[in-house]
Amino acid sequence: MYYKNTGDFPPKTPRRRTMNLLVDVLQMLSHFLFCAFIYYAMIIEDEKFKKLVVYFRIFLGFTIIYILAVIGFPLFMSRDFVVFLISRIVIIGLSLVFYIQLYKNLDKVFFRYLFAAVSFVFISGFLALWDSFSTEGHSKYTGFDYLCYGFFLENLCFVGAFVYRYFKVNKEKKEAEELYLTQLYATKLEIQQQTMDNIGKEIHDNIGQKLTLASIYMQQLEHENKQTDTKEGIQNISGILNETLWEMRELTKSLTQNSISEQLIYDLIQKECERVEKLKIIKVKFLCYDKKLILDTEIKTILVRIVQEFIQNSIKHSECETISIVMHSHKQKATLVLTDDGIGFDLEKRYTNGMGLKNMEKRVKMILGTFAIESKINVGTKITITLPI
C-alpha cells in the first residue's frame, strides 16, 4: 500500500520483518476464525455438517503450528517466501472445503446467504491481491477499497442470514407448540370419545334393558287391570317410560362414535335439535343448505359436540328463547353459524374465563378451521365456524 502510493519500497529492517510477521499471524487467525464461524453456522442449521469436524481440526492444528513457528523461528518465517506461499495454499484449500459444502446446499435460504457472504470475501481478497501485484505506474492502492466493499457486503449477508434464521426458528417453535397442543387435544378428544362410547353402551345395555322390562310389565298391568282410574294411571306411567326410552336411545346414539360415522352431519344436528325441542324449554331452528354434505367422522364429532355445548351454554346462561343454527357450504368451505337471542355477555371477560368457549376454539383449530364469536348485551351471541372440506 505504501509502495503503490509513494513508489518507495521500505528497507528490510527488523521493524519491517516484525510487522510482516504480525500481519501474517493476524491473517492466519482471521482465516481460521472466519471458517470457524461458517462451520458453526452450518451446524446450527443442520447437524449433518458435524462430519466436517475433521477439516475444522486440521485448520485449527495448522493455525496453531504456524503461530508457534512464527514465535519460535521469526527470522526464517519472515524471509522464506515458499513457507508463506504454502501456508496460503493450505488455508485456501481448507476454506474451499466449507465453500463447496455451502454450494451443494443452495436449496436452503440460510446457506444462500452464507455462500454469498463467503463469495464476497473471496472476490474482494483476490482483487486486493491482484492490485497488490499490479506494477503499472504508481496509481493509488485500491486493494484496501476492495476489501472494505467485500467486508461490508459480507456482513450484510451475515445479518440477512441470521435475521432469516431468527424468524425461521421462531416460526418452527410456534409450529411445534401448535402441533404439540393439537396432538395433546386430539388425545384428550379420543379419550373423551372412548369414555362417551362406554357410557353410551352402559346406558343402552343396562339401564335401557331395565326400562324396557319395566315398560313390558306396565303393558301387562294395563292389559290385566280393568279399573278405569288405575288403567289411566298405568297408561300415563307407560307413556313416560316409553318417552324416556326414546330419549335414552337418542342420547346413546349421539354419544357413540359409530352412530356419528354412519350419519350425515345434517341428520346429526337435526336429531340434536329435535331432542332439545322435546324438552320444551327453548325453540331450536335449524337450516341447512346442503343436506348431503359429507364430512370426516372427526370433523362431524367436533361439530356435534360444539352444537351440544353451545345449546347447553345458551340454556344455562343466556336466558334465550330461540337458538338458530345455519349450515352451508361454498367453494370447498363449510360454514356453521350458531346464534341465540339471549342476554349476551362482555366478550373480553367471559371469553378469558370461559373454558367452554376456549374448548370450542381449540376443537375448531384442530380441524384447521376458523372460529369467530360475537356477543352484545341484551342482543345475543353468535358463533361462526368456517372449515375446509
GROMACS .gro file of C-alpha atoms in nm:
model
  389
    1MET     CA    1   0.000   0.000   0.000
    2TYR     CA    2   0.290   0.230   0.091
    3TYR     CA    3   0.475   0.135  -0.227
    4LYS     CA    4   0.172   0.187  -0.452
    5ASN     CA    5   0.124   0.536  -0.314
    6THR     CA    6   0.486   0.652  -0.296
    7GLY     CA    7   0.691   0.423  -0.519
    8ASP     CA    8   0.937   0.380  -0.230
    9PHE     CA    9   0.979   0.022  -0.105
   10PRO     CA   10   1.061   0.014   0.270
   11PRO     CA   11   1.401  -0.134   0.360
   12LYS     CA   12   1.419  -0.480   0.515
   13THR     CA   13   1.465  -0.361   0.869
   14PRO     CA   14   1.389  -0.570   1.182
   15ARG     CA   15   1.087  -0.348   1.240
   16ARG     CA   16   0.951  -0.426   0.893
   17ARG     CA   17   1.005  -0.802   0.945
   18THR     CA   18   0.825  -0.786   1.281
   19MET     CA   19   0.530  -0.603   1.124
   20ASN     CA   20   0.519  -0.858   0.841
   21LEU     CA   21   0.510  -1.146   1.089
   22LEU     CA   22   0.238  -0.976   1.293
   23VAL     CA   23   0.029  -0.925   0.979
   24ASP     CA   24   0.082  -1.292   0.879
   25VAL     CA   25  -0.030  -1.414   1.223
   26LEU     CA   26  -0.338  -1.190   1.215
   27GLN     CA   27  -0.422  -1.313   0.866
   28MET     CA   28  -0.397  -1.677   0.974
   29LEU     CA   29  -0.613  -1.615   1.281
   30SER     CA   30  -0.873  -1.424   1.082
   31HIS     CA   31  -0.893  -1.703   0.821
   32PHE     CA   32  -0.939  -1.965   1.092
   33LEU     CA   33  -1.197  -1.763   1.288
   34PHE     CA   34  -1.392  -1.688   0.972
   35CYS     CA   35  -1.406  -2.056   0.876
   36ALA     CA   36  -1.494  -2.148   1.236
   37PHE     CA   37  -1.780  -1.901   1.221
   38ILE     CA   38  -1.905  -2.052   0.893
   39TYR     CA   39  -1.861  -2.409   1.028
   40TYR     CA   40  -2.067  -2.348   1.343
   41ALA     CA   41  -2.330  -2.153   1.147
   42MET     CA   42  -2.370  -2.459   0.921
   43ILE     CA   43  -2.405  -2.689   1.223
   44ILE     CA   44  -2.671  -2.463   1.376
   45GLU     CA   45  -2.878  -2.502   1.059
   46ASP     CA   46  -2.813  -2.874   1.005
   47GLU     CA   47  -2.621  -3.111   1.234
   48LYS     CA   48  -2.515  -3.327   0.940
   49PHE     CA   49  -2.225  -3.082   0.888
   50LYS     CA   50  -2.059  -3.214   1.203
   51LYS     CA   51  -1.889  -3.451   0.960
   52LEU     CA   52  -1.665  -3.155   0.861
   53VAL     CA   53  -1.511  -3.156   1.209
   54VAL     CA   54  -1.200  -3.333   1.068
   55TYR     CA   55  -1.125  -3.039   0.834
   56PHE     CA   56  -1.200  -2.794   1.111
   57ARG     CA   57  -0.947  -2.965   1.343
   58ILE     CA   58  -0.687  -2.973   1.065
   59PHE     CA   59  -0.741  -2.599   1.015
   60LEU     CA   60  -0.709  -2.538   1.391
   61GLY     CA   61  -0.396  -2.752   1.420
   62PHE     CA   62  -0.232  -2.587   1.118
   63THR     CA   63  -0.308  -2.239   1.257
   64ILE     CA   64  -0.157  -2.325   1.597
   65ILE     CA   65   0.157  -2.479   1.438
   66TYR     CA   66   0.201  -2.174   1.212
   67ILE     CA   67   0.177  -1.930   1.506
   68LEU     CA   68   0.422  -2.140   1.713
   69ALA     CA   69   0.663  -2.147   1.416
   70VAL     CA   70   0.644  -1.766   1.389
   71ILE     CA   71   0.720  -1.732   1.762
   72GLY     CA   72   0.998  -1.995   1.755
   73PHE     CA   73   1.165  -1.909   1.421
   74PRO     CA   74   1.074  -1.546   1.339
   75LEU     CA   75   1.378  -1.484   1.114
   76PHE     CA   76   1.316  -1.791   0.897
   77MET     CA   77   0.939  -1.730   0.874
   78SER     CA   78   0.985  -1.367   0.774
   79ARG     CA   79   1.230  -1.442   0.488
   80ASP     CA   80   1.107  -1.769   0.335
   81PHE     CA   81   0.855  -1.692   0.061
   82VAL     CA   82   0.791  -2.063  -0.005
   83VAL     CA   83   0.657  -2.111   0.352
   84PHE     CA   84   0.436  -1.807   0.304
   85LEU     CA   85   0.303  -1.944  -0.027
   86ILE     CA   86   0.242  -2.299   0.105
   87SER     CA   87   0.059  -2.169   0.414
   88ARG     CA   88  -0.176  -1.962   0.196
   89ILE     CA   89  -0.244  -2.256  -0.036
   90VAL     CA   90  -0.330  -2.476   0.263
   91ILE     CA   91  -0.574  -2.231   0.420
   92ILE     CA   92  -0.739  -2.154   0.085
   93GLY     CA   93  -0.776  -2.530   0.021
   94LEU     CA   94  -0.933  -2.589   0.364
   95SER     CA   95  -1.162  -2.289   0.315
   96LEU     CA   96  -1.277  -2.429  -0.018
   97VAL     CA   97  -1.397  -2.747   0.158
   98PHE     CA   98  -1.653  -2.542   0.353
   99TYR     CA   99  -1.729  -2.325   0.050
  100ILE     CA  100  -1.811  -2.630  -0.166
  101GLN     CA  101  -2.040  -2.768   0.107
  102LEU     CA  102  -2.230  -2.438   0.106
  103TYR     CA  103  -2.258  -2.454  -0.273
  104LYS     CA  104  -2.408  -2.805  -0.252
  105ASN     CA  105  -2.685  -2.683  -0.019
  106LEU     CA  106  -2.806  -2.373  -0.201
  107ASP     CA  107  -3.161  -2.511  -0.191
  108LYS     CA  108  -3.180  -2.370   0.165
  109VAL     CA  109  -3.214  -1.993   0.202
  110PHE     CA  110  -2.983  -1.977   0.505
  111PHE     CA  111  -2.696  -2.136   0.307
  112ARG     CA  112  -2.752  -1.899   0.017
  113TYR     CA  113  -2.681  -1.607   0.248
  114LEU     CA  114  -2.365  -1.777   0.383
  115PHE     CA  115  -2.249  -1.868   0.032
  116ALA     CA  116  -2.292  -1.507  -0.083
  117ALA     CA  117  -2.101  -1.381   0.224
  118VAL     CA  118  -1.804  -1.613   0.159
  119SER     CA  119  -1.812  -1.531  -0.213
  120PHE     CA  120  -1.779  -1.159  -0.141
  121VAL     CA  121  -1.480  -1.224   0.088
  122PHE     CA  122  -1.307  -1.443  -0.173
  123ILE     CA  123  -1.367  -1.198  -0.459
  124SER     CA  124  -1.255  -0.893  -0.261
  125GLY     CA  125  -0.948  -1.081  -0.136
  126PHE     CA  126  -0.837  -1.185  -0.484
  127LEU     CA  127  -0.900  -0.834  -0.620
  128ALA     CA  128  -0.687  -0.688  -0.340
  129LEU     CA  129  -0.411  -0.946  -0.411
  130TRP     CA  130  -0.420  -0.870  -0.782
  131ASP     CA  131  -0.395  -0.497  -0.711
  132SER     CA  132  -0.101  -0.556  -0.475
  133PHE     CA  133   0.100  -0.726  -0.754
  134SER     CA  134  -0.001  -0.475  -1.018
  135THR     CA  135   0.305  -0.262  -1.112
  136GLU     CA  136   0.155  -0.028  -1.370
  137GLY     CA  137   0.276   0.317  -1.263
  138HIS     CA  138   0.231   0.438  -0.910
  139SER     CA  139  -0.150   0.453  -0.901
  140LYS     CA  140  -0.339   0.467  -0.575
  141TYR     CA  141  -0.364   0.136  -0.390
  142THR     CA  142  -0.730   0.028  -0.434
  143GLY     CA  143  -0.695  -0.318  -0.277
  144PHE     CA  144  -0.798  -0.175   0.060
  145ASP     CA  145  -1.115  -0.038  -0.101
  146TYR     CA  146  -1.192  -0.379  -0.249
  147LEU     CA  147  -1.155  -0.539   0.096
  148CYS     CA  148  -1.382  -0.277   0.257
  149TYR     CA  149  -1.653  -0.333  -0.005
  150GLY     CA  150  -1.618  -0.708   0.033
  151PHE     CA  151  -1.641  -0.699   0.414
  152PHE     CA  152  -1.941  -0.465   0.401
  153LEU     CA  153  -2.130  -0.694   0.163
  154GLU     CA  154  -2.022  -1.000   0.359
  155ASN     CA  155  -2.155  -0.856   0.687
  156LEU     CA  156  -2.476  -0.756   0.512
  157CYS     CA  157  -2.523  -1.120   0.404
  158PHE     CA  158  -2.449  -1.245   0.756
  159VAL     CA  159  -2.708  -1.008   0.902
  160GLY     CA  160  -2.959  -1.130   0.643
  161ALA     CA  161  -2.875  -1.495   0.724
  162PHE     CA  162  -2.926  -1.462   1.098
  163VAL     CA  163  -3.233  -1.239   1.071
  164TYR     CA  164  -3.382  -1.504   0.842
  165ARG     CA  165  -3.283  -1.779   1.087
  166TYR     CA  166  -3.427  -1.588   1.383
  167PHE     CA  167  -3.769  -1.566   1.221
  168LYS     CA  168  -3.745  -1.920   1.089
  169VAL     CA  169  -3.662  -2.062   1.435
  170ASN     CA  170  -3.947  -1.864   1.592
  171LYS     CA  171  -4.185  -1.992   1.327
  172GLU     CA  172  -4.067  -2.352   1.375
  173LYS     CA  173  -4.100  -2.315   1.752
  174LYS     CA  174  -4.453  -2.182   1.717
  175GLU     CA  175  -4.547  -2.459   1.474
  176ALA     CA  176  -4.400  -2.721   1.710
  177GLU     CA  177  -4.600  -2.580   2.001
  178GLU     CA  178  -4.919  -2.577   1.792
  179LEU     CA  179  -4.852  -2.934   1.677
  180TYR     CA  180  -4.795  -3.044   2.037
  181LEU     CA  181  -5.117  -2.876   2.154
  182THR     CA  182  -5.308  -3.026   1.860
  183GLN     CA  183  -5.178  -3.375   1.937
  184LEU     CA  184  -5.249  -3.328   2.307
  185TYR     CA  185  -5.601  -3.211   2.236
  186ALA     CA  186  -5.656  -3.493   1.986
  187THR     CA  187  -5.553  -3.741   2.257
  188LYS     CA  188  -5.792  -3.580   2.505
  189LEU     CA  189  -6.070  -3.589   2.246
  190GLU     CA  190  -6.000  -3.956   2.176
  191ILE     CA  191  -6.012  -4.039   2.548
  192GLN     CA  192  -6.330  -3.833   2.584
  193GLN     CA  193  -6.488  -4.015   2.290
  194GLN     CA  194  -6.394  -4.355   2.432
  195THR     CA  195  -6.550  -4.254   2.764
  196MET     CA  196  -6.867  -4.143   2.587
  197ASP     CA  197  -6.878  -4.471   2.394
  198ASN     CA  198  -6.852  -4.664   2.721
  199ILE     CA  199  -7.122  -4.451   2.885
  200GLY     CA  200  -7.349  -4.493   2.582
  201LYS     CA  201  -7.305  -4.871   2.583
  202GLU     CA  202  -7.362  -4.892   2.959
  203ILE     CA  203  -7.682  -4.687   2.931
  204HIS     CA  204  -7.803  -4.898   2.638
  205ASP     CA  205  -7.711  -5.239   2.784
  206ASN     CA  206  -7.806  -5.190   3.150
  207ILE     CA  207  -8.046  -4.900   3.209
  208GLY     CA  208  -8.208  -4.948   2.867
  209GLN     CA  209  -8.287  -5.314   2.931
  210LYS     CA  210  -8.432  -5.238   3.273
  211LEU     CA  211  -8.652  -4.960   3.136
  212THR     CA  212  -8.766  -5.189   2.854
  213LEU     CA  213  -8.853  -5.460   3.107
  214ALA     CA  214  -9.041  -5.205   3.319
  215SER     CA  215  -9.235  -5.092   3.011
  216ILE     CA  216  -9.336  -5.454   2.934
  217TYR     CA  217  -9.458  -5.505   3.293
  218MET     CA  218  -9.662  -5.184   3.270
  219GLN     CA  219  -9.824  -5.306   2.947
  220GLN     CA  220  -9.915  -5.635   3.118
  221LEU     CA  221 -10.066  -5.448   3.412
  222GLU     CA  222 -10.262  -5.228   3.174
  223HIS     CA  223 -10.396  -5.535   2.995
  224GLU     CA  224 -10.488  -5.721   3.318
  225ASN     CA  225 -10.635  -5.425   3.509
  226LYS     CA  226 -10.995  -5.338   3.428
  227GLN     CA  227 -11.046  -5.043   3.662
  228THR     CA  228 -11.066  -4.718   3.467
  229ASP     CA  229 -10.879  -4.494   3.714
  230THR     CA  230 -10.598  -4.740   3.769
  231LYS     CA  231 -10.575  -4.818   3.397
  232GLU     CA  232 -10.541  -4.447   3.315
  233GLY     CA  233 -10.258  -4.410   3.570
  234ILE     CA  234 -10.082  -4.713   3.429
  235GLN     CA  235 -10.114  -4.567   3.077
  236ASN     CA  236  -9.954  -4.240   3.194
  237ILE     CA  237  -9.663  -4.424   3.358
  238SER     CA  238  -9.623  -4.640   3.048
  239GLY     CA  239  -9.617  -4.327   2.829
  240ILE     CA  240  -9.348  -4.169   3.046
  241LEU     CA  241  -9.142  -4.489   3.032
  242ASN     CA  242  -9.169  -4.510   2.653
  243GLU     CA  243  -9.074  -4.144   2.614
  244THR     CA  244  -8.778  -4.194   2.848
  245LEU     CA  245  -8.670  -4.498   2.645
  246TRP     CA  246  -8.687  -4.297   2.323
  247GLU     CA  247  -8.481  -4.010   2.470
  248MET     CA  248  -8.230  -4.255   2.612
  249ARG     CA  249  -8.185  -4.424   2.274
  250GLU     CA  250  -8.133  -4.086   2.106
  251LEU     CA  251  -7.882  -3.990   2.376
  252THR     CA  252  -7.682  -4.312   2.337
  253LYS     CA  253  -7.678  -4.260   1.959
  254SER     CA  254  -7.534  -3.910   1.999
  255LEU     CA  255  -7.271  -4.038   2.242
  256THR     CA  256  -7.133  -4.329   2.040
  257GLN     CA  257  -6.876  -4.282   1.763
  258ASN     CA  258  -7.032  -4.544   1.533
  259SER     CA  259  -7.359  -4.354   1.519
  260ILE     CA  260  -7.175  -4.035   1.418
  261SER     CA  261  -6.964  -4.203   1.147
  262GLU     CA  262  -7.270  -4.364   0.985
  263GLN     CA  263  -7.484  -4.048   0.962
  264LEU     CA  264  -7.464  -3.720   0.771
  265ILE     CA  265  -7.385  -3.403   0.962
  266TYR     CA  266  -7.732  -3.270   0.873
  267ASP     CA  267  -7.905  -3.570   1.038
  268LEU     CA  268  -7.684  -3.549   1.348
  269ILE     CA  269  -7.756  -3.180   1.410
  270GLN     CA  270  -8.126  -3.222   1.319
  271LYS     CA  271  -8.167  -3.501   1.576
  272GLU     CA  272  -7.989  -3.293   1.838
  273CYS     CA  273  -8.231  -3.006   1.769
  274GLU     CA  274  -8.531  -3.239   1.790
  275ARG     CA  275  -8.407  -3.379   2.120
  276VAL     CA  276  -8.380  -3.030   2.269
  277GLU     CA  277  -8.717  -2.927   2.122
  278LYS     CA  278  -8.885  -3.219   2.303
  279LEU     CA  279  -8.769  -3.073   2.635
  280LYS     CA  280  -8.997  -2.774   2.558
  281ILE     CA  281  -8.754  -2.529   2.723
  282ILE     CA  282  -8.650  -2.328   2.418
  283LYS     CA  283  -8.708  -2.325   2.042
  284VAL     CA  284  -8.434  -2.452   1.814
  285LYS     CA  285  -8.435  -2.364   1.443
  286PHE     CA  286  -8.201  -2.549   1.209
  287LEU     CA  287  -8.147  -2.452   0.845
  288CYS     CA  288  -7.905  -2.646   0.623
  289TYR     CA  289  -7.848  -2.554   0.258
  290ASP     CA  290  -7.654  -2.872   0.179
  291LYS     CA  291  -7.824  -3.169   0.344
  292LYS     CA  292  -7.598  -3.419   0.160
  293LEU     CA  293  -7.275  -3.260   0.283
  294ILE     CA  294  -7.017  -3.533   0.355
  295LEU     CA  295  -6.756  -3.473   0.625
  296ASP     CA  296  -6.496  -3.687   0.801
  297THR     CA  297  -6.603  -3.857   1.123
  298GLU     CA  298  -6.359  -3.650   1.329
  299ILE     CA  299  -6.500  -3.323   1.190
  300LYS     CA  300  -6.860  -3.438   1.241
  301THR     CA  301  -6.781  -3.539   1.600
  302ILE     CA  302  -6.629  -3.200   1.679
  303LEU     CA  303  -6.914  -3.005   1.515
  304VAL     CA  304  -7.181  -3.206   1.700
  305ARG     CA  305  -7.001  -3.153   2.033
  306ILE     CA  306  -6.977  -2.779   1.964
  307VAL     CA  307  -7.351  -2.764   1.883
  308GLN     CA  308  -7.429  -2.955   2.203
  309GLU     CA  309  -7.206  -2.727   2.410
  310PHE     CA  310  -7.350  -2.410   2.255
  311ILE     CA  311  -7.708  -2.524   2.324
  312GLN     CA  312  -7.621  -2.617   2.684
  313ASN     CA  313  -7.448  -2.283   2.746
  314SER     CA  314  -7.740  -2.092   2.594
  315ILE     CA  315  -7.994  -2.278   2.811
  316LYS     CA  316  -7.786  -2.232   3.128
  317HIS     CA  317  -7.659  -1.876   3.094
  318SER     CA  318  -7.821  -1.675   2.814
  319GLU     CA  319  -8.190  -1.684   2.916
  320CYS     CA  320  -8.271  -1.707   2.545
  321GLU     CA  321  -8.596  -1.810   2.383
  322THR     CA  322  -8.465  -1.922   2.045
  323ILE     CA  323  -8.147  -2.081   1.913
  324SER     CA  324  -8.076  -2.065   1.539
  325ILE     CA  325  -7.835  -2.298   1.361
  326VAL     CA  326  -7.745  -2.238   0.996
  327MET     CA  327  -7.507  -2.452   0.791
  328HIS     CA  328  -7.396  -2.412   0.430
  329SER     CA  329  -7.100  -2.494   0.204
  330HIS     CA  330  -6.934  -2.295  -0.074
  331LYS     CA  331  -6.605  -2.330  -0.265
  332GLN     CA  332  -6.459  -2.617  -0.060
  333LYS     CA  333  -6.552  -2.450   0.267
  334ALA     CA  334  -6.827  -2.532   0.517
  335THR     CA  335  -6.973  -2.271   0.750
  336LEU     CA  336  -7.168  -2.330   1.070
  337VAL     CA  337  -7.339  -2.032   1.237
  338LEU     CA  338  -7.482  -2.069   1.591
  339THR     CA  339  -7.697  -1.784   1.728
  340ASP     CA  340  -7.910  -1.723   2.036
  341ASP     CA  341  -8.128  -1.426   2.132
  342GLY     CA  342  -8.022  -1.421   2.496
  343ILE     CA  343  -7.880  -1.156   2.727
  344GLY     CA  344  -7.530  -1.174   2.578
  345PHE     CA  345  -7.213  -1.105   2.774
  346ASP     CA  346  -6.897  -0.899   2.794
  347LEU     CA  347  -6.682  -1.075   2.534
  348GLU     CA  348  -6.342  -0.998   2.689
  349LYS     CA  349  -6.426  -1.106   3.046
  350ARG     CA  350  -6.629  -1.413   2.962
  351TYR     CA  351  -6.403  -1.531   2.679
  352THR     CA  352  -6.096  -1.503   2.903
  353ASN     CA  353  -6.253  -1.700   3.186
  354GLY     CA  354  -6.485  -1.936   2.999
  355MET     CA  355  -6.336  -2.280   2.937
  356GLY     CA  356  -6.629  -2.382   2.716
  357LEU     CA  357  -6.556  -2.116   2.454
  358LYS     CA  358  -6.183  -2.192   2.464
  359ASN     CA  359  -6.253  -2.562   2.414
  360MET     CA  360  -6.473  -2.482   2.115
  361GLU     CA  361  -6.197  -2.271   1.959
  362LYS     CA  362  -5.934  -2.540   2.023
  363ARG     CA  363  -6.154  -2.803   1.862
  364VAL     CA  364  -6.207  -2.586   1.555
  365LYS     CA  365  -5.831  -2.515   1.522
  366MET     CA  366  -5.764  -2.886   1.545
  367ILE     CA  367  -5.957  -2.939   1.219
  368LEU     CA  368  -5.785  -2.635   1.059
  369GLY     CA  369  -6.093  -2.417   1.082
  370THR     CA  370  -6.152  -2.057   1.192
  371PHE     CA  371  -6.356  -1.958   1.497
  372ALA     CA  372  -6.526  -1.619   1.542
  373ILE     CA  373  -6.753  -1.509   1.825
  374GLU     CA  374  -6.973  -1.201   1.864
  375SER     CA  375  -7.184  -1.108   2.166
  376LYS     CA  376  -7.378  -0.798   2.265
  377ILE     CA  377  -7.556  -0.726   2.593
  378ASN     CA  378  -7.933  -0.785   2.560
  379VAL     CA  379  -7.892  -0.881   2.193
  380GLY     CA  380  -7.742  -1.230   2.198
  381THR     CA  381  -7.442  -1.437   2.098
  382LYS     CA  382  -7.323  -1.554   1.760
  383ILE     CA  383  -7.051  -1.808   1.678
  384THR     CA  384  -6.927  -1.858   1.320
  385ILE     CA  385  -6.716  -2.161   1.232
  386THR     CA  386  -6.554  -2.199   0.888
  387LEU     CA  387  -6.352  -2.502   0.788
  388PRO     CA  388  -6.201  -2.651   0.471
  389ILE     CA  389  -6.373  -2.959   0.325
   0.00000   0.00000   0.00000
